[in-house]
PDB file of C-alpha atoms in Angstrom:
ATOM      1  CA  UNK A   1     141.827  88.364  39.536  1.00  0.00           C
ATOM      2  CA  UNK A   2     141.524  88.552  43.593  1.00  0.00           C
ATOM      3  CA  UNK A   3     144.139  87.900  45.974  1.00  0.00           C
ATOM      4  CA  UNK A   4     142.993  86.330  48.966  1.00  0.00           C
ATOM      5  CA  UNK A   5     144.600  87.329  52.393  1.00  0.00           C
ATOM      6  CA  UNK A   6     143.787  85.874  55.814  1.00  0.00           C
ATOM      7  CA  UNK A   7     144.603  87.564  59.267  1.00  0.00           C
ATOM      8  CA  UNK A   8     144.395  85.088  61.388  1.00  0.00           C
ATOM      9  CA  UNK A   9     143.754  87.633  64.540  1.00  0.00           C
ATOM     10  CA  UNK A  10     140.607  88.985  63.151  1.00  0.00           C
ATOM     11  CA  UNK A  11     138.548  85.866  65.183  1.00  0.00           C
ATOM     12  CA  UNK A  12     136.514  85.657  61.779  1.00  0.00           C
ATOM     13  CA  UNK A  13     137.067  81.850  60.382  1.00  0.00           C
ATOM     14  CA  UNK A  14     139.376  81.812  57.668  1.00  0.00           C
ATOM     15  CA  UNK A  15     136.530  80.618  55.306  1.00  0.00           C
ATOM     16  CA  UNK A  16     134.344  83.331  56.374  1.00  0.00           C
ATOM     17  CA  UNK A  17     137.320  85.613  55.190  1.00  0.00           C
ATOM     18  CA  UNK A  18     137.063  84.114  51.612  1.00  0.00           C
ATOM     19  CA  UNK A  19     133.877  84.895  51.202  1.00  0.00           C
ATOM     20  CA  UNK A  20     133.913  88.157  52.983  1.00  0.00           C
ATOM     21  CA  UNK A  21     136.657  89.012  50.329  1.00  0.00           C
ATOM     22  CA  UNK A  22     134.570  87.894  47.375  1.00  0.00           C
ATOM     23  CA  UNK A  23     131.430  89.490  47.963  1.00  0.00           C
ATOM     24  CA  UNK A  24     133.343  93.166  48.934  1.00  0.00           C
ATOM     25  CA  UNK A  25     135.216  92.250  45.502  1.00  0.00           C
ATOM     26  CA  UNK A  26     131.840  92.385  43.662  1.00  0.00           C
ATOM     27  CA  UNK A  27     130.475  94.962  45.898  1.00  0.00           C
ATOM     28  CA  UNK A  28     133.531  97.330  44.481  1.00  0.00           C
ATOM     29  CA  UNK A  29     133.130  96.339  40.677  1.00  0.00           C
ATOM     30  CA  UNK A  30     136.479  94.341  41.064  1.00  0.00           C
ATOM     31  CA  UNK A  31     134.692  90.927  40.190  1.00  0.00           C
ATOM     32  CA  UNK A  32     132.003  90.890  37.394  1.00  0.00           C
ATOM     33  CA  UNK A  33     129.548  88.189  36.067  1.00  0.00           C
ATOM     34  CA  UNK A  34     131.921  85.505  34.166  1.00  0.00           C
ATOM     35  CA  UNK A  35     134.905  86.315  35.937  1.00  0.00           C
ATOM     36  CA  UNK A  36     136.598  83.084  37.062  1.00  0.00           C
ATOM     37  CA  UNK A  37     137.764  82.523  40.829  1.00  0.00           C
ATOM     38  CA  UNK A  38     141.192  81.387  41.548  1.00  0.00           C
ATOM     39  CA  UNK A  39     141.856  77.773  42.024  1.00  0.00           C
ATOM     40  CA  UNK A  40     141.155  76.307  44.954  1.00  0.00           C
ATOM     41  CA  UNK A  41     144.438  74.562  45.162  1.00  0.00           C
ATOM     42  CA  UNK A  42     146.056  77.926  44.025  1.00  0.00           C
ATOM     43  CA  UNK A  43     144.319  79.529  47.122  1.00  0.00           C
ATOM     44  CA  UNK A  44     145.351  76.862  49.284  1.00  0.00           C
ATOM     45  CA  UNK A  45     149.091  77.337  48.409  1.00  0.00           C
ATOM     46  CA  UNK A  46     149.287  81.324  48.616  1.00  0.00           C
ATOM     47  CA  UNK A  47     147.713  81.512  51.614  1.00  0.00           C
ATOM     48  CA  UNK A  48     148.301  78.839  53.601  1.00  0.00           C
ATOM     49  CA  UNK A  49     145.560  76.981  54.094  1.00  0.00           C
ATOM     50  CA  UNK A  50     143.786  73.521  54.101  1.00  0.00           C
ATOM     51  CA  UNK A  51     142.365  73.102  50.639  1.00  0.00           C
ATOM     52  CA  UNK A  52     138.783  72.142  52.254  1.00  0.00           C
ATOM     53  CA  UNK A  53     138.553  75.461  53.799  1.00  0.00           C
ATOM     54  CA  UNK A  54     138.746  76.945  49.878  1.00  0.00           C
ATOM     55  CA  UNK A  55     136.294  74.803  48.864  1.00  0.00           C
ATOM     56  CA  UNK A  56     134.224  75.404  51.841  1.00  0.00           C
ATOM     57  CA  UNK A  57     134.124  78.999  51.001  1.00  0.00           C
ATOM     58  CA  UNK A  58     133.700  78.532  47.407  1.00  0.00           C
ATOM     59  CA  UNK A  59     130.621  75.750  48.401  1.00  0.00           C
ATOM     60  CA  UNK A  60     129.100  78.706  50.673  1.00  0.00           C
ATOM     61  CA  UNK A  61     129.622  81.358  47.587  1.00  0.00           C
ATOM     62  CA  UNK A  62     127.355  79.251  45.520  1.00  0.00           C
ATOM     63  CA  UNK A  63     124.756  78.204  48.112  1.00  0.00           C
ATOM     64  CA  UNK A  64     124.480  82.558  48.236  1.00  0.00           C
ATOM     65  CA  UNK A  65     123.544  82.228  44.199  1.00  0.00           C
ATOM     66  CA  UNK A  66     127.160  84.346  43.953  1.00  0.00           C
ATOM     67  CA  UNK A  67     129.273  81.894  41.662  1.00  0.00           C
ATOM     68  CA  UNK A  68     128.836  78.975  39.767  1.00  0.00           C
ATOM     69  CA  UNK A  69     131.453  76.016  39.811  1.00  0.00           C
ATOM     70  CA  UNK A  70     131.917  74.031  36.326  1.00  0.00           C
ATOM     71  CA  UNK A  71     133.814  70.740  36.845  1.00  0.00           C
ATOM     72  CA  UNK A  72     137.131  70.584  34.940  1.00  0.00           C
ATOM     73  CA  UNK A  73     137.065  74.595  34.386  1.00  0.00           C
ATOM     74  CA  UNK A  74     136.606  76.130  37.354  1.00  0.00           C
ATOM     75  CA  UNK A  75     134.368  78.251  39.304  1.00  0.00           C
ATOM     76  CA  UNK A  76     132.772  81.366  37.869  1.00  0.00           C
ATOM     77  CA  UNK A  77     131.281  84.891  39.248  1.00  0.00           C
ATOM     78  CA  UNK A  78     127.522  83.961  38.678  1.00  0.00           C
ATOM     79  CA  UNK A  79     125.797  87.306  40.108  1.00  0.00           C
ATOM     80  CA  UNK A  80     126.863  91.149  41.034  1.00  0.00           C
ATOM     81  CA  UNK A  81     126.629  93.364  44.521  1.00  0.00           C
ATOM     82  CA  UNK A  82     128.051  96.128  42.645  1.00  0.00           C
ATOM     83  CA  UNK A  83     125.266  98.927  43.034  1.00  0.00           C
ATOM     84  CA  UNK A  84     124.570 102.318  40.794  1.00  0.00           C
ATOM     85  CA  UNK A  85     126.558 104.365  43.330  1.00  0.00           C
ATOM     86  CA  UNK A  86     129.929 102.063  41.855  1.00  0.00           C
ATOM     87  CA  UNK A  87     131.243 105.718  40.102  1.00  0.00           C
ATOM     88  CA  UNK A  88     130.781 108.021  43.475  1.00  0.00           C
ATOM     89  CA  UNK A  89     133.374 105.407  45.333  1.00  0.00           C
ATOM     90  CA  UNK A  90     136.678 106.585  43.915  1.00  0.00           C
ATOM     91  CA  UNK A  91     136.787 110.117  44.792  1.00  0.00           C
ATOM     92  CA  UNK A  92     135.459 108.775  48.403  1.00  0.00           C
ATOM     93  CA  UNK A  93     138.471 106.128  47.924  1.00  0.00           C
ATOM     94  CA  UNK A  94     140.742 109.073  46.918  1.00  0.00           C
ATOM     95  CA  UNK A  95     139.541 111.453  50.431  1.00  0.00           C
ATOM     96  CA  UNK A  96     139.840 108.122  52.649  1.00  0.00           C
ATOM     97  CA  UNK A  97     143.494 107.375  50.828  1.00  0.00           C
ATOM     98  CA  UNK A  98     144.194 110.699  52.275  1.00  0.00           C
ATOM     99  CA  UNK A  99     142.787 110.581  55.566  1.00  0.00           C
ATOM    100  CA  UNK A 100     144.879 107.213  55.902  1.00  0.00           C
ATOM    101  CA  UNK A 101     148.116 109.135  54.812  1.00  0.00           C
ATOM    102  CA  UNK A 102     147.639 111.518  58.022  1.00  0.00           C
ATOM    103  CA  UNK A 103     146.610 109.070  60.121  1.00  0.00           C
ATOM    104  CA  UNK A 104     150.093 107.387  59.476  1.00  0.00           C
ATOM    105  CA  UNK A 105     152.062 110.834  59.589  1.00  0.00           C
ATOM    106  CA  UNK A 106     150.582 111.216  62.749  1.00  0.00           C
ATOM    107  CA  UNK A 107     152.027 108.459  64.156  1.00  0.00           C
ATOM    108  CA  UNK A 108     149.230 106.042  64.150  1.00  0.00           C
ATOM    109  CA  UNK A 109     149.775 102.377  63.816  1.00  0.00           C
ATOM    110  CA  UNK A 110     147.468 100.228  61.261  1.00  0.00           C
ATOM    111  CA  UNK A 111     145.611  98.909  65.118  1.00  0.00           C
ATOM    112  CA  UNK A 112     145.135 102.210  65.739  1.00  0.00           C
ATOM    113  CA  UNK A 113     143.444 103.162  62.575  1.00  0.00           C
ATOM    114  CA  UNK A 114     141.299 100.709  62.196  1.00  0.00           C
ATOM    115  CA  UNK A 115     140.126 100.804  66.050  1.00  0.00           C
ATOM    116  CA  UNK A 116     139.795 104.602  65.728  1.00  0.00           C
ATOM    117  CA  UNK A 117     137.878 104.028  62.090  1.00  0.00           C
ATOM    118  CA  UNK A 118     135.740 101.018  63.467  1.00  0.00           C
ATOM    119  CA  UNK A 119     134.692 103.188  66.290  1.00  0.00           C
ATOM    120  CA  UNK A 120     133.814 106.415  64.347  1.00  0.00           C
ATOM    121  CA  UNK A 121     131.566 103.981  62.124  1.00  0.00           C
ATOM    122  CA  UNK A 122     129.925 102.445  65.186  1.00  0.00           C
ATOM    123  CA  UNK A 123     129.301 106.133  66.750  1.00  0.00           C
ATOM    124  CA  UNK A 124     125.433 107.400  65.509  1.00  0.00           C
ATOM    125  CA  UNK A 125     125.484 110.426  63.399  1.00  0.00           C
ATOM    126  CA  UNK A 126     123.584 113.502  64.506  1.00  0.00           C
ATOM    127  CA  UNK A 127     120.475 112.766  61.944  1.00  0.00           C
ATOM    128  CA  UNK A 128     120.478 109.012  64.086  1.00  0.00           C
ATOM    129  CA  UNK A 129     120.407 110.593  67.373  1.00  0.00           C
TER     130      UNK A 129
END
């Protein structure tokens, strides 16, 4: 089952998060088709959060065709991201676990790594130049 978080300096609207963290949850194989969502008061309680900005994100999942709610059951993984390339991520996974591992030995802070990783993304690769 997921486990939502929020960071609540990212600027993104808490909702927005939810959904963010569903969708990259399918994208990675980690939520399939029939898989059931947490509760939106169980949501609401672990993370803090008005119980309207669950269901907000939950109402948004479904307008996308992603989930399915079911009244007195719950609400239901209706669809997949997950693409054919799912088995080349974990040895990816694996190399970036390890590039995060010297990042922190050398002294880097998690604001640090993610600028310096957000930046190298956003820089064009020699075939895009």
């Amino acid at each position: 089952m997921i486990e939502f978080h929020l960071d609540a300096r990212s600027g993104v609207a808490p909702y927005l998060q939810l959904v963010h963290q569903v969708r990259q949850a399918m994208r990675l194989g980690l939520l399939f088709e029939g898989d059931r969502l947490p509760t939106v008061k169980d949501v609401a309680a672990k993370v803090a959060i008005n119980p309207n900005t669950v269901l907000k994100a939950y109402r948004e999942l479904e307008y996308e065709g992603l989930v399915t709610k079911k009244p007195g059951v719950g609400t239901f993984v209706s669809s997949t991201l997950s693409d054919p390339s799912l088995p080349e991520h974990e040895p990816l996974r694996r190399e970036l676990q390890g590039w995060l591992e010297r990042a922190r030995a050398a002294g880097l802070d998690e604001e640090s790594i993610e600028a310096l990783f957000v930046s190298t993304f956003r820089t064009p690769t020699e075939e895009e130049r």
